[in-house]
Amino acid sequence: MSRYSRHIVLSEIGQAGQDKLSNAKVLVVGAGGLGCPVLQYLTAAGIGTLGIIDHDFVETSNLQRQILFGTSSLGINKAIAAKARLEDLNPTINIQAYPKKLTHLNALSLFEKYDIIVDGTDNFRTRYLINDAVILKSKPVVYGAIYKFEGQVSVFNYQNGPSYRCLFPTPPKDGSVANCSEIGVLGVLPGIIGTMQANEVIKIVLGFDNVLSGKLFCYNSRNSETVMLKISKSESAFEKVRAGRETFKNETSTAICESHIAEISAEMAFQLDNVQFIDLREQDEKPLVAISDCLQIPLDNLEKQLDEIHSEKKIVLFCQTGIRSKKGVTLLQNHNFNNCYSLKDGASAILNYLKISTQ
Amino acid sequence: MDLKIKYFGLLAEITLCNEEVLEFSETTISEVLEVLHNKYPSLRDKDFQVAQDLEIVSKDSIVSATEIALLPPFSGG
């Protein structure tokens, strides 16, 4: 029997429906708690082309819910680790991994290549970016979001239906919703919500009626309550996005509770897996820092020597005091290096750390 | 008039309940919210939408249901 025989035997799917699945192109933004179950079921279902974009790396604390990863994936980019697992699950489909951050610069050209976008991100900045990009590209987005024990699912921008901005017109006030800090989440919850997202993707591809558009499904895993709320379309929410078409790419979306330049202490930097240090100081600057996995590229030369830097590694930049390294992070981010840190307090912090840790 | 108010996500952490029944004499959603803001001052800084009879409505709407839900955006994934 074929891989998809349990689908094909369903009169609602059949070979014709399975062919639709194998012709479908779906992009999953975020391979985390939501993205993992979405990807797992879409791969198993035989979605022909599956894109995965995620700039983050697998950490031990992800394994409680991000079911595509194991201890062997630690320190590996999530898009790449997910692709490796999914190719074992179903080698007959085409899986594209994009180990980078979704930005205003790359979103439109990436969305162009896919029929359906899945929002499995963990921050408002990217959720609004996805919303605006799917409107500009006329693609449906299957939305899922979670908070501790509760989840929301909907399909936006589908067949003239409402968008995310019709529900929540503008991003919440800075810091009003805890999301970056670890507030905790029940591990099984993204499994439930992400699986529902995968189900909506398959319904859209198969052309089923009753896609979850114009409705927000809310689930509470503690009391098993579900609520379905009706969402109306707001034409003005669409018009505002369309009016910004020309300037979309220039937007440097204000990050919400997310500092653009991540500073890291020497202690934390040495705990990172798969890390590349870069000393941005001039050759004659003292003190000398002799550590392994360290490139020496003065800040002025950084842009010319980008090909020496491995974008799949975590990059820790340091200088004398921590000012040039911030500039370096911005420069690398502009060249799509997505996991860069500026070392707090510069070279002396490294030497102090090494001194203490060897005592 | 008795209104059942349902709280989602972090709003339920402020009110310390998922739902409660309160008596209101107010006529619009925003007037009801003003009463809730006074009862739970921390609600005032929070972003949320209001659903009436399971439908997201504007805060200027007239209260016409017996159940109102306050829904914050979730960002987690």
Coordinates of C-alpha atoms in Angstrom, one line a residue:
Chain A
M1 CA 0.0 0.0 0.0
S2 CA 1.2 3.5 -0.7
R3 CA 2.3 6.0 1.9
Y4 CA -0.9 7.9 1.6
S5 CA -3.4 5.0 1.3
R6 CA -5.3 6.1 4.5
H7 CA -5.9 9.4 2.9
I8 CA -6.8 8.1 -0.6
V9 CA -9.3 5.6 0.8
L10 CA -11.3 8.6 2.3
S11 CA -13.9 9.5 -0.3
E12 CA -13.5 13.2 0.8
I13 CA -9.8 13.1 -0.3
G14 CA -9.1 10.3 -2.8
Q15 CA -6.2 10.3 -5.3
A16 CA -7.3 13.7 -6.6
G17 CA -7.1 15.2 -3.1
Q18 CA -3.8 13.6 -2.4
D19 CA -2.5 15.1 -5.7
K20 CA -3.6 18.6 -4.5
L21 CA -1.6 18.0 -1.3
S22 CA 1.5 17.1 -3.3
N23 CA 1.1 20.1 -5.5
A24 CA 0.7 22.5 -2.5
K25 CA 3.5 24.8 -1.3
V26 CA 3.3 25.8 2.3
L27 CA 5.7 28.1 4.3
V28 CA 5.9 27.7 8.0
V29 CA 7.3 30.7 9.8
G30 CA 8.9 29.5 13.1
A31 CA 9.9 26.0 13.8
G32 CA 9.1 26.2 17.5
G33 CA 6.3 24.9 19.7
L34 CA 3.6 25.5 17.1
G35 CA 5.8 25.0 14.0
C36 CA 7.0 21.6 15.0
P37 CA 3.6 19.8 15.0
V38 CA 2.5 21.8 11.9
L39 CA 5.6 20.6 10.0
Q40 CA 5.3 17.1 11.3
Y41 CA 1.7 16.6 10.1
L42 CA 2.1 18.5 6.8
T43 CA 5.2 16.4 6.0
A44 CA 3.4 13.2 6.8
A45 CA 0.4 14.3 4.8
G46 CA 2.6 14.8 1.7
I47 CA 2.5 18.5 1.2
G48 CA 4.7 18.7 -1.9
T49 CA 6.8 21.8 -1.0
L50 CA 7.4 22.8 2.5
G51 CA 9.4 25.9 3.5
I52 CA 10.7 26.4 7.1
I53 CA 12.1 29.8 8.2
D54 CA 13.6 30.2 11.7
H55 CA 16.8 31.9 12.8
D56 CA 16.9 30.4 16.2
F57 CA 18.9 27.4 17.6
V58 CA 17.7 24.4 19.4
E59 CA 18.2 24.6 23.2
T60 CA 17.5 22.0 25.9
S61 CA 14.5 24.0 27.2
N62 CA 12.8 23.6 23.8
L63 CA 12.6 19.8 24.0
Q64 CA 9.7 19.9 26.4
R65 CA 7.4 20.8 23.5
Q66 CA 9.3 21.2 20.2
I67 CA 8.8 17.6 19.1
L68 CA 10.9 17.5 16.0
F69 CA 14.1 17.9 18.0
G70 CA 16.2 15.7 20.2
T71 CA 19.4 16.0 22.2
S72 CA 21.3 15.5 19.0
S73 CA 19.8 18.7 17.6
L74 CA 21.1 20.9 20.4
G75 CA 22.9 24.0 19.1
I76 CA 21.7 23.4 15.5
N77 CA 19.5 26.0 13.7
K78 CA 15.9 25.0 14.0
A79 CA 15.0 25.2 10.3
I80 CA 18.0 22.9 9.5
A81 CA 17.3 20.5 12.3
A82 CA 13.6 20.3 11.4
K83 CA 14.4 19.6 7.8
A84 CA 16.8 16.8 8.7
R85 CA 14.1 15.1 10.9
L86 CA 11.3 15.7 8.3
E87 CA 13.3 14.3 5.4
D88 CA 13.5 11.0 7.4
L89 CA 9.8 11.1 7.9
N90 CA 9.0 11.7 4.3
P91 CA 11.9 11.8 1.7
T92 CA 9.4 12.2 -1.2
I93 CA 8.6 15.8 -0.6
N94 CA 10.7 19.0 -1.2
I95 CA 11.7 20.7 2.0
Q96 CA 13.4 24.1 2.0
A97 CA 15.1 25.4 5.2
Y98 CA 15.7 29.1 5.5
P99 CA 18.0 29.6 8.6
K100 CA 17.3 33.3 9.0
K101 CA 14.9 35.8 10.4
L102 CA 11.8 36.8 8.5
T103 CA 12.2 40.6 7.8
H104 CA 10.4 43.3 5.9
L105 CA 13.3 42.9 3.4
N106 CA 12.8 39.2 2.6
A107 CA 9.1 38.5 3.4
L108 CA 7.5 39.5 0.1
S109 CA 9.9 37.6 -2.1
L110 CA 9.7 34.5 0.1
F111 CA 5.9 34.5 0.4
E112 CA 5.7 34.8 -3.4
K113 CA 7.0 31.2 -3.7
Y114 CA 4.2 29.7 -1.5
D115 CA 0.4 29.2 -1.6
I116 CA -0.2 29.2 2.2
I117 CA 1.7 30.8 5.1
V118 CA 1.6 29.4 8.6
D119 CA 2.3 31.7 11.5
G120 CA 4.1 29.8 14.3
T121 CA 6.1 32.7 15.6
D122 CA 6.5 33.8 19.1
N123 CA 6.4 37.6 18.9
F124 CA 4.1 40.4 17.9
R125 CA 6.6 42.1 15.6
T126 CA 6.7 39.1 13.3
R127 CA 3.0 38.4 13.5
Y128 CA 2.2 41.9 12.2
L129 CA 4.9 41.6 9.6
I130 CA 3.3 38.3 8.4
N131 CA -0.2 39.9 8.4
D132 CA 0.9 42.8 6.3
A133 CA 3.0 40.7 3.9
V134 CA 0.1 38.1 3.3
I135 CA -2.2 41.0 2.4
L136 CA 0.3 42.5 0.0
K137 CA 0.9 39.1 -1.6
S138 CA -2.8 37.9 -1.4
K139 CA -2.0 34.7 0.5
P140 CA -4.0 33.1 3.3
V141 CA -2.2 32.7 6.7
V142 CA -3.0 30.0 9.2
Y143 CA -2.6 31.7 12.6
G144 CA -1.9 30.1 15.9
A145 CA -0.8 31.7 19.2
I146 CA -0.5 30.5 22.8
Y147 CA -0.3 31.8 26.3
K148 CA 0.5 29.4 29.2
F149 CA -2.5 27.1 29.0
E150 CA -4.6 28.9 26.4
G151 CA -4.4 29.0 22.6
Q152 CA -6.0 30.8 19.6
V153 CA -6.4 29.5 16.0
S154 CA -7.7 31.3 13.0
V155 CA -7.3 31.6 9.2
F156 CA -6.7 35.1 8.0
N157 CA -6.9 36.8 4.6
Y158 CA -8.7 33.8 3.2
Q159 CA -11.2 34.3 0.4
N160 CA -12.0 37.9 1.3
G161 CA -12.1 37.1 5.0
P162 CA -10.7 39.3 7.9
S163 CA -7.1 39.7 8.7
Y164 CA -5.2 39.7 12.0
R165 CA -5.4 43.5 12.1
C166 CA -9.2 43.2 11.9
L167 CA -9.0 41.4 15.3
F168 CA -6.1 43.3 16.9
P169 CA -5.6 46.5 14.8
T170 CA -2.2 47.5 16.3
P171 CA 0.6 45.8 18.2
P172 CA 0.1 46.0 22.0
K173 CA 1.8 48.6 24.0
D174 CA 5.5 47.9 24.7
G175 CA 5.9 45.4 27.5
S176 CA 2.2 45.0 28.2
V177 CA 2.2 41.3 27.1
A178 CA 4.9 39.2 28.5
N179 CA 6.3 37.1 25.7
C180 CA 10.1 37.4 25.4
S181 CA 10.8 36.4 29.0
E182 CA 10.1 32.8 29.8
I183 CA 6.6 32.9 31.3
G184 CA 6.2 29.2 30.7
V185 CA 3.8 27.1 28.6
L186 CA 2.2 23.7 29.0
G187 CA 4.2 21.6 26.6
V188 CA 1.3 19.8 25.1
L189 CA -0.6 23.0 24.3
P190 CA 1.3 24.1 21.2
G191 CA 0.9 20.4 20.1
I192 CA -2.9 20.8 20.2
I193 CA -2.9 24.3 18.6
G194 CA -0.2 23.5 16.0
T195 CA -2.1 20.3 15.0
M196 CA -5.2 22.4 14.5
Q197 CA -3.2 24.8 12.3
A198 CA -2.0 21.8 10.2
N199 CA -5.6 20.7 9.9
E200 CA -6.7 24.1 8.6
V201 CA -3.8 24.1 6.0
I202 CA -5.0 20.7 4.7
K203 CA -8.7 21.9 4.6
I204 CA -7.6 24.9 2.5
V205 CA -5.5 22.8 0.1
L206 CA -8.3 20.3 -0.3
G207 CA -10.8 23.1 -0.9
F208 CA -13.0 22.0 2.0
D209 CA -15.9 24.2 3.2
N210 CA -15.9 25.7 6.7
V211 CA -12.2 26.8 6.8
L212 CA -11.7 28.6 10.1
S213 CA -11.9 32.1 8.5
G214 CA -13.8 34.9 10.2
K215 CA -13.7 33.0 13.4
L216 CA -11.2 32.8 16.3
F217 CA -11.1 29.4 18.0
C218 CA -10.0 29.8 21.7
Y219 CA -9.0 26.8 23.7
N220 CA -8.2 26.5 27.4
S221 CA -6.4 23.3 28.3
R222 CA -7.0 23.7 32.0
N223 CA -10.8 23.6 32.0
S224 CA -11.1 22.1 28.5
E225 CA -13.3 25.0 27.4
T226 CA -13.5 26.1 23.8
V227 CA -15.0 29.3 22.5
M228 CA -15.5 30.3 18.9
L229 CA -15.6 34.1 18.4
K230 CA -16.8 35.8 15.3
I231 CA -14.4 38.3 13.7
S232 CA -15.7 40.9 11.2
K233 CA -13.7 42.2 8.3
S234 CA -12.4 45.8 8.7
E235 CA -11.8 47.3 5.2
S236 CA -9.7 50.1 6.7
A237 CA -7.3 47.5 8.3
F238 CA -6.6 46.2 4.8
E239 CA -6.4 49.7 3.2
K240 CA -3.8 50.8 5.7
V241 CA -1.6 47.9 4.8
R242 CA -2.1 48.3 1.1
A243 CA -1.3 52.0 1.4
G244 CA 2.1 51.1 2.9
R245 CA 3.0 48.8 -0.1
E246 CA 5.7 51.1 -1.4
T247 CA 7.5 51.7 1.9
F248 CA 7.0 48.1 3.2
K249 CA 10.6 47.0 2.6
N250 CA 12.0 50.1 4.3
E251 CA 10.2 49.4 7.5
T252 CA 12.4 48.6 10.4
S253 CA 9.6 47.3 12.5
T254 CA 9.9 48.5 16.1
A255 CA 10.7 45.5 18.0
I256 CA 8.5 44.8 21.0
C257 CA 10.3 43.8 24.1
E258 CA 13.1 42.7 21.9
S259 CA 16.3 44.6 21.8
H260 CA 17.8 44.7 18.4
I261 CA 21.3 44.3 19.7
A262 CA 21.6 41.4 22.0
E263 CA 24.3 41.9 24.7
I264 CA 25.8 38.8 26.3
S265 CA 28.0 38.4 29.3
A266 CA 31.3 36.5 28.9
E267 CA 30.0 33.8 31.2
M268 CA 27.0 33.2 29.0
A269 CA 29.0 33.5 25.8
F270 CA 31.2 30.6 26.9
Q271 CA 28.2 28.5 27.6
L272 CA 26.9 28.8 24.0
D273 CA 27.2 25.8 21.7
N274 CA 28.5 26.2 18.2
V275 CA 29.9 29.7 18.8
Q276 CA 32.2 31.9 16.7
F277 CA 34.0 34.7 18.5
I278 CA 35.2 37.7 16.5
D279 CA 37.7 40.2 17.9
L280 CA 36.8 43.5 16.2
R281 CA 39.9 45.4 17.5
E282 CA 42.9 46.5 15.5
Q283 CA 45.8 44.1 15.5
D284 CA 47.9 46.1 17.9
E285 CA 45.3 46.6 20.6
K286 CA 46.0 45.0 24.0
P287 CA 45.2 43.0 26.0
L288 CA 45.6 40.0 23.8
V289 CA 42.8 37.5 24.0
A290 CA 43.8 33.9 23.1
I291 CA 40.7 31.7 22.8
S292 CA 39.7 29.0 20.4
D293 CA 37.1 29.6 17.7
C294 CA 38.1 33.3 17.5
L295 CA 38.5 35.3 14.3
Q296 CA 40.3 38.6 14.3
I297 CA 38.6 41.1 11.9
P298 CA 38.9 44.8 12.7
L299 CA 35.5 46.5 12.5
D300 CA 36.5 48.5 9.5
N301 CA 37.2 45.3 7.5
L302 CA 34.1 43.3 8.8
E303 CA 31.9 44.0 5.7
K304 CA 34.7 42.9 3.4
Q305 CA 35.4 39.7 5.2
L306 CA 31.8 38.4 5.7
D307 CA 32.5 35.2 3.8
E308 CA 34.9 34.1 6.5
I309 CA 32.0 34.1 9.0
H310 CA 29.7 31.0 9.3
S311 CA 26.1 32.3 9.4
E312 CA 24.9 29.0 11.0
K313 CA 27.0 29.6 14.1
K314 CA 26.2 31.9 17.0
I315 CA 28.5 34.9 16.6
V316 CA 29.8 36.8 19.6
L317 CA 31.5 40.0 18.7
F318 CA 33.9 41.8 21.1
C319 CA 36.1 44.8 21.2
Q320 CA 37.7 46.9 23.9
T321 CA 34.6 48.2 25.7
G322 CA 31.5 46.9 23.9
I323 CA 30.8 49.8 21.7
R324 CA 32.3 48.7 18.4
S325 CA 30.8 45.2 18.9
K326 CA 27.3 46.7 19.0
K327 CA 28.1 48.4 15.6
G328 CA 29.3 45.1 14.4
V329 CA 26.1 43.3 15.4
T330 CA 24.0 45.8 13.5
L331 CA 26.3 45.4 10.4
L332 CA 26.0 41.6 10.5
Q333 CA 22.3 41.7 11.1
N334 CA 21.9 43.9 8.0
H335 CA 23.7 41.1 6.1
N336 CA 21.3 38.5 7.4
F337 CA 23.4 37.1 10.2
N338 CA 20.7 36.4 12.7
N339 CA 22.4 35.1 15.8
C340 CA 24.9 37.8 16.8
Y341 CA 25.7 39.0 20.2
S342 CA 27.7 41.9 21.5
L343 CA 30.0 41.0 24.3
K344 CA 29.4 43.2 27.3
D345 CA 32.4 45.1 28.6
G346 CA 34.7 43.8 25.8
A347 CA 38.0 41.9 25.9
S348 CA 38.6 42.5 29.6
A349 CA 35.4 40.7 30.5
I350 CA 36.7 37.6 28.7
L351 CA 40.0 37.7 30.5
N352 CA 38.3 38.2 33.8
Y353 CA 36.0 35.3 33.1
L354 CA 38.8 33.0 32.1
K355 CA 40.8 33.9 35.2
I356 CA 37.8 33.2 37.5
S357 CA 36.8 30.0 35.7
T358 CA 40.3 28.5 35.9
Q359 CA 40.8 29.2 39.6
Chain B
M1 CA -28.7 43.8 34.7
D2 CA -26.5 40.8 35.3
L3 CA -23.6 40.3 32.9
K4 CA -21.3 37.3 32.8
I5 CA -17.8 38.6 32.1
K6 CA -15.2 36.1 30.7
Y7 CA -11.5 36.8 31.0
F8 CA -8.9 35.2 28.7
G9 CA -5.1 34.8 29.1
L10 CA -3.3 37.3 31.4
L11 CA -6.5 39.1 32.1
A12 CA -7.7 36.2 34.1
E13 CA -4.5 36.5 36.1
I14 CA -5.5 40.1 37.0
T15 CA -9.1 39.3 37.9
L16 CA -8.1 35.9 39.5
C17 CA -11.1 34.3 37.8
N18 CA -12.0 33.0 34.4
E19 CA -15.5 34.4 34.6
E20 CA -17.8 36.3 37.0
V21 CA -21.3 37.6 37.0
L22 CA -21.6 41.3 37.9
E23 CA -24.5 43.7 38.0
F24 CA -24.3 46.7 35.6
S25 CA -26.5 49.6 34.8
E26 CA -24.2 50.9 32.1
T27 CA -25.3 51.0 28.5
T28 CA -22.2 50.8 26.4
I29 CA -19.2 48.4 26.4
S30 CA -16.8 51.2 27.2
E31 CA -18.9 52.2 30.2
V32 CA -18.8 48.6 31.4
L33 CA -15.0 48.6 30.9
E34 CA -14.7 51.7 33.0
V35 CA -16.4 49.9 35.9
L36 CA -14.0 46.9 35.4
H37 CA -11.0 49.3 35.2
N38 CA -12.0 50.7 38.6
K39 CA -12.5 47.2 40.0
Y40 CA -9.2 45.9 38.6
P41 CA -6.9 49.0 38.0
S42 CA -4.2 46.8 36.2
L43 CA -6.7 46.1 33.4
R44 CA -6.4 49.7 32.3
D45 CA -2.9 49.1 30.8
K46 CA -3.8 46.0 29.0
D47 CA -4.7 45.6 25.3
F48 CA -7.7 43.5 24.6
Q49 CA -10.7 43.2 22.4
V50 CA -14.3 42.7 23.6
A51 CA -16.7 40.0 22.3
Q52 CA -20.4 40.3 22.9
D53 CA -22.6 37.3 22.2
L54 CA -19.4 35.5 20.8
E55 CA -18.7 38.3 18.3
I56 CA -15.8 40.8 18.5
V57 CA -17.4 44.2 18.7
S58 CA -16.3 47.8 19.0
K59 CA -16.0 49.3 22.4
D60 CA -18.7 51.9 21.5
S61 CA -21.3 49.2 21.1
I62 CA -24.4 49.2 23.2
V63 CA -24.5 46.3 25.6
S64 CA -27.0 43.8 24.2
A65 CA -25.9 40.5 25.4
T66 CA -25.7 38.7 28.8
E67 CA -22.2 37.6 28.2
I68 CA -19.1 39.6 27.4
A69 CA -15.6 38.3 26.9
L70 CA -12.3 40.2 27.2
L71 CA -9.7 38.8 24.8
P72 CA -6.0 39.8 24.9
P73 CA -3.6 39.1 22.0
F74 CA -1.3 36.1 22.6
S75 CA 2.1 36.2 21.2
G76 CA 3.6 32.8 22.2
G77 CA 4.4 30.1 19.7

